[in-house]
Coordinates of C-alpha atoms in Angstrom, one line a residue:
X1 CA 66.8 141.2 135.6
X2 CA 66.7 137.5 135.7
X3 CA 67.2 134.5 134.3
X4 CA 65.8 130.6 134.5
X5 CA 68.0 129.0 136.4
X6 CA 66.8 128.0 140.2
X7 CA 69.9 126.7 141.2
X8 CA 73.5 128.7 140.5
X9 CA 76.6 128.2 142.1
X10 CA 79.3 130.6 142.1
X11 CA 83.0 129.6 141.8
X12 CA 86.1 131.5 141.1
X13 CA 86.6 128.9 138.9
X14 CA 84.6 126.8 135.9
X15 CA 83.9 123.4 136.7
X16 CA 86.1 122.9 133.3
X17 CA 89.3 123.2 132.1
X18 CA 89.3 125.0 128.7
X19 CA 91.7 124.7 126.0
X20 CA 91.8 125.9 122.7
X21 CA 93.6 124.6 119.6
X22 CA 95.7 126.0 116.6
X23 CA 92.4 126.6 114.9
X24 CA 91.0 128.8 117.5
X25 CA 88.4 125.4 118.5
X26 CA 87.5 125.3 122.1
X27 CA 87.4 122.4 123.4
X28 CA 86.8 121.2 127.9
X29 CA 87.3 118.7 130.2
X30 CA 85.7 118.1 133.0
X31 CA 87.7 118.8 136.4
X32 CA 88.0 116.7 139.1
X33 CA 87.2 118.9 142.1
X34 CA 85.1 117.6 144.9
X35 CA 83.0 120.7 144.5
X36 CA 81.8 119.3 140.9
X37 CA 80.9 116.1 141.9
X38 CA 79.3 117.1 144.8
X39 CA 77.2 119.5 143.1
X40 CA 76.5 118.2 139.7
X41 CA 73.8 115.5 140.2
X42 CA 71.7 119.0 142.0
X43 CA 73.0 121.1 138.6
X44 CA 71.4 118.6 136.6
X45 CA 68.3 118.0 138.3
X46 CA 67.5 121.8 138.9
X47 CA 68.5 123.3 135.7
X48 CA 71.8 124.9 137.3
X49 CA 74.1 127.7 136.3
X50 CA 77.5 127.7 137.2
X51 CA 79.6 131.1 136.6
X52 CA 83.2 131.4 137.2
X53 CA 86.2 131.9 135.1
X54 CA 87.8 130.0 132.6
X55 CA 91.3 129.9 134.1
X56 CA 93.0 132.0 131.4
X57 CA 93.3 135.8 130.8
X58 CA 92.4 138.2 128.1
X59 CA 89.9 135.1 126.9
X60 CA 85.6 136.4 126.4
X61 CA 83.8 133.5 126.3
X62 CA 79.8 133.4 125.4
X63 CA 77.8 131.2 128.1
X64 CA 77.6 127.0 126.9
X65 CA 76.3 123.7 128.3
X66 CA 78.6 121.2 129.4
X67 CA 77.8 117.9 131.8
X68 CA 74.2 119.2 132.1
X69 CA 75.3 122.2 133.5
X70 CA 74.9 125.5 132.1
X71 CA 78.4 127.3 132.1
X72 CA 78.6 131.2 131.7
X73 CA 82.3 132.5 132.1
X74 CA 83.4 135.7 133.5
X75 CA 86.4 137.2 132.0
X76 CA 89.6 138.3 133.5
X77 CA 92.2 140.8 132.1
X78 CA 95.6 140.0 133.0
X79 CA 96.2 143.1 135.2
X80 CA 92.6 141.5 137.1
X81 CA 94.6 138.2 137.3
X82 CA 97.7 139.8 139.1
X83 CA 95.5 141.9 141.5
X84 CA 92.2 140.0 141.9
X85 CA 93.6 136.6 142.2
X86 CA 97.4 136.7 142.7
X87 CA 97.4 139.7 144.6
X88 CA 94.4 140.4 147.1
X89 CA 92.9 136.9 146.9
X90 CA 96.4 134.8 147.2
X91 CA 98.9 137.2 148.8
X92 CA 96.7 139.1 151.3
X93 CA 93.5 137.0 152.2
X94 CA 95.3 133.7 152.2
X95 CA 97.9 134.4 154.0
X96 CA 96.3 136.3 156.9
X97 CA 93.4 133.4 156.9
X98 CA 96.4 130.7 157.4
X99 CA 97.2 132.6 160.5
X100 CA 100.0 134.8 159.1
X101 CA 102.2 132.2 158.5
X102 CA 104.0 134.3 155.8
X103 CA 102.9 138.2 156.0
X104 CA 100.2 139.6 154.5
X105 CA 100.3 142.6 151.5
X106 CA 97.7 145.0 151.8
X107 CA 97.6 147.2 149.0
X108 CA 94.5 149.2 147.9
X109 CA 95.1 148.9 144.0
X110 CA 94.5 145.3 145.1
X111 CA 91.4 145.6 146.8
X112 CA 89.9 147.7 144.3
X113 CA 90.4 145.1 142.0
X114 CA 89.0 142.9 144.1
X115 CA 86.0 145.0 144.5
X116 CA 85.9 145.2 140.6
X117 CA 85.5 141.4 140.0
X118 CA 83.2 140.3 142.7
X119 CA 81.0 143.1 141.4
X120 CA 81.1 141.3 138.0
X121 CA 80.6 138.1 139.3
X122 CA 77.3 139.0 141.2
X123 CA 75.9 140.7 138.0
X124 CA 76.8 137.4 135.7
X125 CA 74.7 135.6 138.9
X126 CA 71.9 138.1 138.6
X127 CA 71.8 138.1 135.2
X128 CA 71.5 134.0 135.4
X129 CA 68.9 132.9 138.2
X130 CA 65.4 132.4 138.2
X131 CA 63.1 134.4 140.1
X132 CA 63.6 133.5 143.8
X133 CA 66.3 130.8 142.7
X134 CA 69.0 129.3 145.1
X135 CA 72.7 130.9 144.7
X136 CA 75.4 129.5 146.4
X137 CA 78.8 131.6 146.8
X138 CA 82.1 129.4 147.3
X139 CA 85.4 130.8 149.1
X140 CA 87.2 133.4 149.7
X141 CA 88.0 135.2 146.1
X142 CA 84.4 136.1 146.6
X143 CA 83.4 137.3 149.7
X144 CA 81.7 140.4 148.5
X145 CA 79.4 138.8 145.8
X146 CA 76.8 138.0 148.6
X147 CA 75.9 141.6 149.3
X148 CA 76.7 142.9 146.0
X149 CA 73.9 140.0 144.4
X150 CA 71.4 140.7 147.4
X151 CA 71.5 144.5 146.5
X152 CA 71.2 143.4 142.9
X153 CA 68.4 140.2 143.3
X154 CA 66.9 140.8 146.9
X155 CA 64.7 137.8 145.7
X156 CA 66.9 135.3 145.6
X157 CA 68.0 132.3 148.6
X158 CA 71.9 133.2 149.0
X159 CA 74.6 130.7 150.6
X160 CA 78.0 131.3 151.1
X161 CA 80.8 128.5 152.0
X162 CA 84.7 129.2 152.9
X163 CA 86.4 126.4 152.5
X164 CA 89.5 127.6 153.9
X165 CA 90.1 128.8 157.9
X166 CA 88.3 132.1 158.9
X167 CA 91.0 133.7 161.5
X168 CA 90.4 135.2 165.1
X169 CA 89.5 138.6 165.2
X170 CA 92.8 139.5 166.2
X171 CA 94.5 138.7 163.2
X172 CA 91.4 139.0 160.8
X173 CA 91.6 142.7 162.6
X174 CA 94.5 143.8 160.5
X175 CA 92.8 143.6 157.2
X176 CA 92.0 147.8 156.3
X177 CA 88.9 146.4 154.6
X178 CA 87.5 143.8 157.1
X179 CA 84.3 145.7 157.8
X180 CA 83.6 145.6 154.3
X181 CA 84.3 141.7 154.0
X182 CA 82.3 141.0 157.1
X183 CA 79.0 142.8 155.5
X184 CA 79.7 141.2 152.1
X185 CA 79.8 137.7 153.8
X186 CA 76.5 138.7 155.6
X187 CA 74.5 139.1 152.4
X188 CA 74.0 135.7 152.3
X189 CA 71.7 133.8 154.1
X190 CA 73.2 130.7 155.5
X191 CA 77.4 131.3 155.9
X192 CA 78.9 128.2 156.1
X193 CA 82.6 127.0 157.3
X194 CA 84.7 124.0 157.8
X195 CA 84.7 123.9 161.7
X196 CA 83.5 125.3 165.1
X197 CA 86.1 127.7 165.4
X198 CA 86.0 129.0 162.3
X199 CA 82.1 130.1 162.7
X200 CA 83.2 130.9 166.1
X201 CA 85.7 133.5 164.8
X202 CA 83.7 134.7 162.1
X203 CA 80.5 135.2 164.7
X204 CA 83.5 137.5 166.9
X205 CA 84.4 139.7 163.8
X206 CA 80.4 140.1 163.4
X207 CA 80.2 142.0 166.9
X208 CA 83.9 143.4 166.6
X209 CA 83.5 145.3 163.2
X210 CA 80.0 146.0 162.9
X211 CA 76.8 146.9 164.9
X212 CA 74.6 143.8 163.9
X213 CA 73.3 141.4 166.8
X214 CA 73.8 138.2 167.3
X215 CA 71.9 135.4 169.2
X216 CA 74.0 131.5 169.1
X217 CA 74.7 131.1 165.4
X218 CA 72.1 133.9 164.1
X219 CA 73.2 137.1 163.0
X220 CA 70.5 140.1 162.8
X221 CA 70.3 142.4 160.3
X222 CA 68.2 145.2 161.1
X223 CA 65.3 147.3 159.1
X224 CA 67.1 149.9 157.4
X225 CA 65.2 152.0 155.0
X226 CA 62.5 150.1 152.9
X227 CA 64.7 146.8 153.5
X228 CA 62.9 144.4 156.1
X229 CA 65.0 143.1 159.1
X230 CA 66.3 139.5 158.2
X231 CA 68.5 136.7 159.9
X232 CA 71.9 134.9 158.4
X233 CA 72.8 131.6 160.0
X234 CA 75.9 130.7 160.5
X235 CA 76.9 126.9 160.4
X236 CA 79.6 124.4 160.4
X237 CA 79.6 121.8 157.4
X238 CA 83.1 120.4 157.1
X239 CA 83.1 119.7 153.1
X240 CA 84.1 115.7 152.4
X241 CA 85.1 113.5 149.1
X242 CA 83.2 111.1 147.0
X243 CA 84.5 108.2 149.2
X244 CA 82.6 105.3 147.6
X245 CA 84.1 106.4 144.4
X246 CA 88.0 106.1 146.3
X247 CA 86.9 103.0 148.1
X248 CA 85.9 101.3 145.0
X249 CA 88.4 102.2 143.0
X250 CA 90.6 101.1 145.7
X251 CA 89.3 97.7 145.7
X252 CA 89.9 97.5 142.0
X253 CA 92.7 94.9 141.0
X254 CA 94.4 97.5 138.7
X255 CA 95.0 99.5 141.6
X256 CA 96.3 96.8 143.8
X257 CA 98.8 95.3 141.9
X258 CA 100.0 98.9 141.0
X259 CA 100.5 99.4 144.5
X260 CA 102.2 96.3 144.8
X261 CA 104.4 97.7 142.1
X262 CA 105.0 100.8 143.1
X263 CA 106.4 99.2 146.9
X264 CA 108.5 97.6 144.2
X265 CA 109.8 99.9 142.2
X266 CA 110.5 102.0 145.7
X267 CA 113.0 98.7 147.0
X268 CA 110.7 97.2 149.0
X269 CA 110.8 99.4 152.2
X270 CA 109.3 97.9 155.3
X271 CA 107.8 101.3 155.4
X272 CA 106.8 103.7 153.7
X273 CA 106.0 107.2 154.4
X274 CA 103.6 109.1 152.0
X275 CA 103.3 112.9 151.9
X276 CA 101.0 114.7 149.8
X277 CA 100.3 118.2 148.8
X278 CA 100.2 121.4 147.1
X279 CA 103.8 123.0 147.3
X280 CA 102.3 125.8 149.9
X281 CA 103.6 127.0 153.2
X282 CA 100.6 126.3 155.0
X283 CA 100.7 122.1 154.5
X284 CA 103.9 121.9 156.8
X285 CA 106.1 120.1 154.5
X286 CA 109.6 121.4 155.5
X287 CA 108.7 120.1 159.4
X288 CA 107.9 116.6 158.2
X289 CA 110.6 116.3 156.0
X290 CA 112.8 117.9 159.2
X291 CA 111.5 115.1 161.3
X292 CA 112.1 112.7 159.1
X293 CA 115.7 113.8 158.4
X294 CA 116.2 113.8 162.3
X295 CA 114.9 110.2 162.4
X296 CA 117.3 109.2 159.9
X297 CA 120.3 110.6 161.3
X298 CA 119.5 109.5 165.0
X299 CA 119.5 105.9 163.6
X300 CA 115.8 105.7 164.4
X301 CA 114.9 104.7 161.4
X302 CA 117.0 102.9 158.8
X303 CA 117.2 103.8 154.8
X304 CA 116.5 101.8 152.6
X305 CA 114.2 99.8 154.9
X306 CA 112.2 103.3 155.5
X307 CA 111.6 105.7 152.6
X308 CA 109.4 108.6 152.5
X309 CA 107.8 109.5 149.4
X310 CA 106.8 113.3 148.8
X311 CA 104.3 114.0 146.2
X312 CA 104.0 118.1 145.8
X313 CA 101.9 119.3 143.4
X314 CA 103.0 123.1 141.9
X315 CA 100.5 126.1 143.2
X316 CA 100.6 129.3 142.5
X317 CA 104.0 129.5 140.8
X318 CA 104.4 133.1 140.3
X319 CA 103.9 133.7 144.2
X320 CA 107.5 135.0 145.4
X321 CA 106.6 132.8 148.8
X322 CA 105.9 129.9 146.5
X323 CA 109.1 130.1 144.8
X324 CA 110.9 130.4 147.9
X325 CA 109.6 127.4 149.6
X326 CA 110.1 125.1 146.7
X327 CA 114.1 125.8 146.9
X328 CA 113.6 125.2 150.7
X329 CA 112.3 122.1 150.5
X330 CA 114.0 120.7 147.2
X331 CA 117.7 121.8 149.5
X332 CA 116.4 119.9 152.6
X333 CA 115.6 116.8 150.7
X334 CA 118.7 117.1 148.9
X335 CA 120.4 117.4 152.2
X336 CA 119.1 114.1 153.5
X337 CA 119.7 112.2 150.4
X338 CA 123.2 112.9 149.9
X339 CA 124.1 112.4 153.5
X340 CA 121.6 108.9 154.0
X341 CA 121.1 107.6 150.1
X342 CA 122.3 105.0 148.8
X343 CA 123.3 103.8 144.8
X344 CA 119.8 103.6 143.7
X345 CA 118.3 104.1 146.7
X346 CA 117.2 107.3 148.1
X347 CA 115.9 108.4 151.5
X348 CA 113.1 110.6 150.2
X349 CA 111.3 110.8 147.3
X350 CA 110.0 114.1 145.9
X351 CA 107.9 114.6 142.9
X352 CA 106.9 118.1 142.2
X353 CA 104.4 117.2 139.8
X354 CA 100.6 116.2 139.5
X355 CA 99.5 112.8 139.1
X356 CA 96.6 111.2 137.6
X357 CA 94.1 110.2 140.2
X358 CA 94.2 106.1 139.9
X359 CA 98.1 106.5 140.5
X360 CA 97.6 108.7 143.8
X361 CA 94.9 105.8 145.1
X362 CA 97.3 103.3 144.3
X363 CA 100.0 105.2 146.1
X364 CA 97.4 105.7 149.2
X365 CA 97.1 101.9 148.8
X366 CA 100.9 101.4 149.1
X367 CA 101.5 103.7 152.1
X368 CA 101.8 102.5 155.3
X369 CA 101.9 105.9 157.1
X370 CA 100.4 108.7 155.8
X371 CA 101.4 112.4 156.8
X372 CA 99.1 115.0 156.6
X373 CA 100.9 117.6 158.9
X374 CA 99.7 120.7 157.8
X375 CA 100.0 124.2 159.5
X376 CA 96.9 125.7 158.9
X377 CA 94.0 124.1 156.8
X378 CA 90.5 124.3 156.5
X379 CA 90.0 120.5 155.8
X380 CA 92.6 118.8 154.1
X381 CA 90.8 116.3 151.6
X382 CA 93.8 114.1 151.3
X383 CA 93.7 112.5 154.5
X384 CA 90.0 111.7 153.9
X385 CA 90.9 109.9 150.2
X386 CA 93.7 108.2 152.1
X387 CA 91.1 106.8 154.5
X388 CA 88.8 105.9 152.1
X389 CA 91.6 104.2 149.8
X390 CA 92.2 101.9 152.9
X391 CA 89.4 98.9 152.3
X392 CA 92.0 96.6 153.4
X393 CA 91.8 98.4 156.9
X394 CA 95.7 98.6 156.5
X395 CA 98.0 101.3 156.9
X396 CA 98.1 104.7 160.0
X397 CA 97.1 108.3 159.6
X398 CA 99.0 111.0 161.1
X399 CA 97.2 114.0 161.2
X400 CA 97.8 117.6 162.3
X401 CA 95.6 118.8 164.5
X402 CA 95.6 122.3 162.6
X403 CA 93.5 120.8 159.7
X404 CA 89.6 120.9 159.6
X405 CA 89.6 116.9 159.0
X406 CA 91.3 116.3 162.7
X407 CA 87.5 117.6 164.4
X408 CA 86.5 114.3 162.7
X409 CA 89.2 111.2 162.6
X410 CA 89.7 111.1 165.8
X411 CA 91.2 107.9 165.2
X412 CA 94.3 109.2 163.5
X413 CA 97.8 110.1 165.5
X414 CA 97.2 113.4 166.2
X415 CA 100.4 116.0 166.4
X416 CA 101.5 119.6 166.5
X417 CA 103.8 119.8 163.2
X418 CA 105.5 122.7 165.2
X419 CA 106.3 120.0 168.0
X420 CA 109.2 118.3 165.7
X421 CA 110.0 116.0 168.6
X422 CA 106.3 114.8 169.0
X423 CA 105.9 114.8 165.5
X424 CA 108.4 112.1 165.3
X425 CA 107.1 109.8 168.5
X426 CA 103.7 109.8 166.2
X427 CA 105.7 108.7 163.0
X428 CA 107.6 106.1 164.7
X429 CA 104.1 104.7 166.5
X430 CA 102.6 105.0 163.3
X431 CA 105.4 102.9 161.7
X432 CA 105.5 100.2 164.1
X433 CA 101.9 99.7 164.6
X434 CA 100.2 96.5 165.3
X435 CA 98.0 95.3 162.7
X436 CA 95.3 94.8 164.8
X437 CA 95.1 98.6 165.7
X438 CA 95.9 99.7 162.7
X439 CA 92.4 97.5 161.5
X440 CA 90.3 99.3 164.5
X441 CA 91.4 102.8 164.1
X442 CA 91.2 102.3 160.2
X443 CA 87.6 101.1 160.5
X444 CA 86.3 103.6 163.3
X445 CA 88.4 106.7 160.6
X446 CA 86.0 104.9 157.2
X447 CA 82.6 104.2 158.6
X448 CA 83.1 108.3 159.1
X449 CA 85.1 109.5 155.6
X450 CA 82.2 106.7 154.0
X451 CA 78.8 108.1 155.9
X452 CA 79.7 111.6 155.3
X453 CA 80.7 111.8 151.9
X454 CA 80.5 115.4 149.5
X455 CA 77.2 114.6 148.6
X456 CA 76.0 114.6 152.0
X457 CA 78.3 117.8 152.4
X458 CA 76.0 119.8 149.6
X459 CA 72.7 118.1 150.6
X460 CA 73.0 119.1 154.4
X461 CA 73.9 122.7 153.7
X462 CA 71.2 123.2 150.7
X463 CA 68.7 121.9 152.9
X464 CA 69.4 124.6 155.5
X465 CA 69.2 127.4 152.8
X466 CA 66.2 125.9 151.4
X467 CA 64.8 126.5 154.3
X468 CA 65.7 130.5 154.9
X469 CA 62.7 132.2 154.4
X470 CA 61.5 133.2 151.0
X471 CA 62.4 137.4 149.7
X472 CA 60.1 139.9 148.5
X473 CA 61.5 141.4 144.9
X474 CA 62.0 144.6 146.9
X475 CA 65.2 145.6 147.7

């Protein structure tokens, strides 16, 4: 069973976003993921297949081309939805990967649906790539499709990326099923994460949970039956963004006069504070806007002339947790401005809804301090646009040490977000900084986010699967 595609990437989702009309027409969009850019030019180039679901239940679509890239969907019922990808994917595995900032669920109906799905995403990858083609695997709804597709197409070069944290074995531990995960990540052939630690941790939970040897960051499978002994290398890759495409779009004149607008329309602060995110527990939102509140009322900083602007983006709605924190935060920031506001004037600014890319550079273009103070996170992609939005070397990063981008902008203030107090020395630094360091730790924190952009990313970690050795059909 195979197909003609060398190169096929596996995502929980479609690279599209599907609609379709009154008339039952079905019609895409492109989305705007990193993931898709990064990979596209190699879809088009090797013929690729990308499988994943469309984003909607009860909906059977046939396989079609879209941006070069041949699409085949894999349906979802809604009772899959609920267990697969609300349940085991978003209320277990995140949440026990984000260092059990909220508590886990471990039900079995859950993982059984889990096992379900992965099962038919491995076949739809089977049934799509070419004779000892490339497969790549992304994140953690999937971490069984590696050993389910090597069992199914022992010929094939297998990757597999988490783009999220992988937690120490003594939290990872508590999952009833994390033998199982640990084999199904090790039917891949390269395993990829964001940072050292997270290779680290997984490399622990290899000799923890199973009986498979490891050697630096080479993992050992041994002969078992008619299956030859084979190696798994584990790396670090820390994922990036299309920076030239920020930068430039940055540099554009639309962009800087609607940042010059936007300072406007905010009162003209002498600064401003920027916060963006997903509306989920692990980004540290209700400790920045704490610290911010705190700076406020100790006179520290003065509103109007400081105003914090909060864009949070809705995730994962139906997520009890979710709901919950959204009332948290929306009370705190309705705290501060009723005690600090003025007429017209508020102290914080929350949005809690998207925005079209162009506005959110033009926003990173207005900012003067950007907070990234995340809990948990595997990289955190903003504080890398908001770097590469920065061509006028303007404007200070403060960055959580708990996020995958801190191993590489060194150059940004670096906190604890559970240290309030500390957090708030590093916003006030960052808000009275000198324009001349502002322009050196600026330009040391681009020449990175620019040199290793998402392209370099997927080209680095292809090049290391390319090179695992090549299968027998055999299984």
């Amino acid at each position: 069973m195979s197909g003609s595609h060398e190169f096929v990437v596996v995502a929980n989702r479609l690279p599209v976003d599907i609609r379709t009309d009154e008339a039952g027409e079905i019609t895409w969009t492109t989305s705007p993921g990193g993931l898709v850019t990064a990979l596209a030019p190699v879809m088009q180039s090797q013929d690729g297949a990308w499988v994943g679901w469309s984003g909607s239940a009860e909906q059977t679509l046939e396989p079609f081309e879209a941006d070069g890239m041949h699409l085949v969907p894999v349906p979802l019922n809604a009772k899959e939805v609920t267990e697969y990808y609300e349940g085991f994917s978003n209320a277990t595995l995140w949440p026990l990967y984000h260092d059990v900032i909220v508590e886990p669920e471990f039900h079995r109906y859950w993982w059984n649906t889990y096992v379900e799905v992965n099962q038919r995403f491995a076949e739809a990858a089977a049934g799509v790539a070419a004779q000892h083609g490339s497969v790549w695997v992304q994140d953690y709804q999937l971490q069984l499709v590696p050993e389910m597709l090597r069992r199914l197409r022992p010929d094939v070069r297998i990757g597999f990326f988490d783009h999220i944290p992988f937690p120490p074995v003594e939290l990872f531990g508590q999952l009833p099923w994390r033998q199982r995960v640990v084999e199904g990540l090790l039917g891949a052939d390269v395993i990829g994460f964001q940072r050292t630690g997270d290779a680290a941790n997984f490399l622990r939970a290899v000799r923890r949970f199973t009986d498979h040897g490891t050697r630096g960051q080479k993992v050992t499978i041994g002969q078992h039956w008619n299956r030859p002994e084979r190696h798994v290398r584990v790396g670090t890759f820390p994922i990036s963004i299309d920076s030239a495409k920020v930068d430039a779009l940055a540099r554009t004149e639309k962009i800087t006069q609607r940042a010059a607008q936007l300072r406007s329309e905010l009162g003209d602060p002498d600064v401003l504070m920027l916060g963006v995110d997903r509306l989920d527990y692990t980004k540290g939102i209700r400790h920045r806007i704490k610290a911010f509140g705190e700076l406020v009322a100790e006179k520290k900083v003065t509103v109007p002339r400081t105003a914090l602007v909060q864009v949070a983006s809705p995730s994962r709605e139906q997520v009890q947790q979710y709901k919950t924190l959204r009332q948290e935060v929306e009370v705190m920031v309705g705290n501060i401005n009723g005690d600090h506001g003025s007429w017209g004037r508020s102290a914080i600014y929350y949005m809690h809804h998207s925005y079209p890319f162009e506005e959110m550079v033009a926003l990173y273009r207005a900012a003067d301090v950007m907070l990234v103070t995340a809990l948990r996170d595997g990289m955190n992609l903003v504080a890398k646009e908001y770097v590469a939005a920065r061509p006028d070397l303007g404007g200070a990063l403060v960055l959580s040490e708990f996020a995958g981008a801190a191993d590489e902008l060194g150059q940004a203030l670096l906190v604890n977000p559970h240290d309030i107090e500390g957090m708030k020395s590093a916003m006030l630094k960052a808000a009275s900084m000198e324009p001349a360091e502002q322009r050196r730790r600026m330009r040391t924190l681009r020449k990175r986010v620019l040199e290793n952009d998402v392209q370099s990313w997927a080209e680095k970690f292809l090049a290391v699967l390319q090179h695992m050795p090549q299968r027998t059909s055999h299984v």
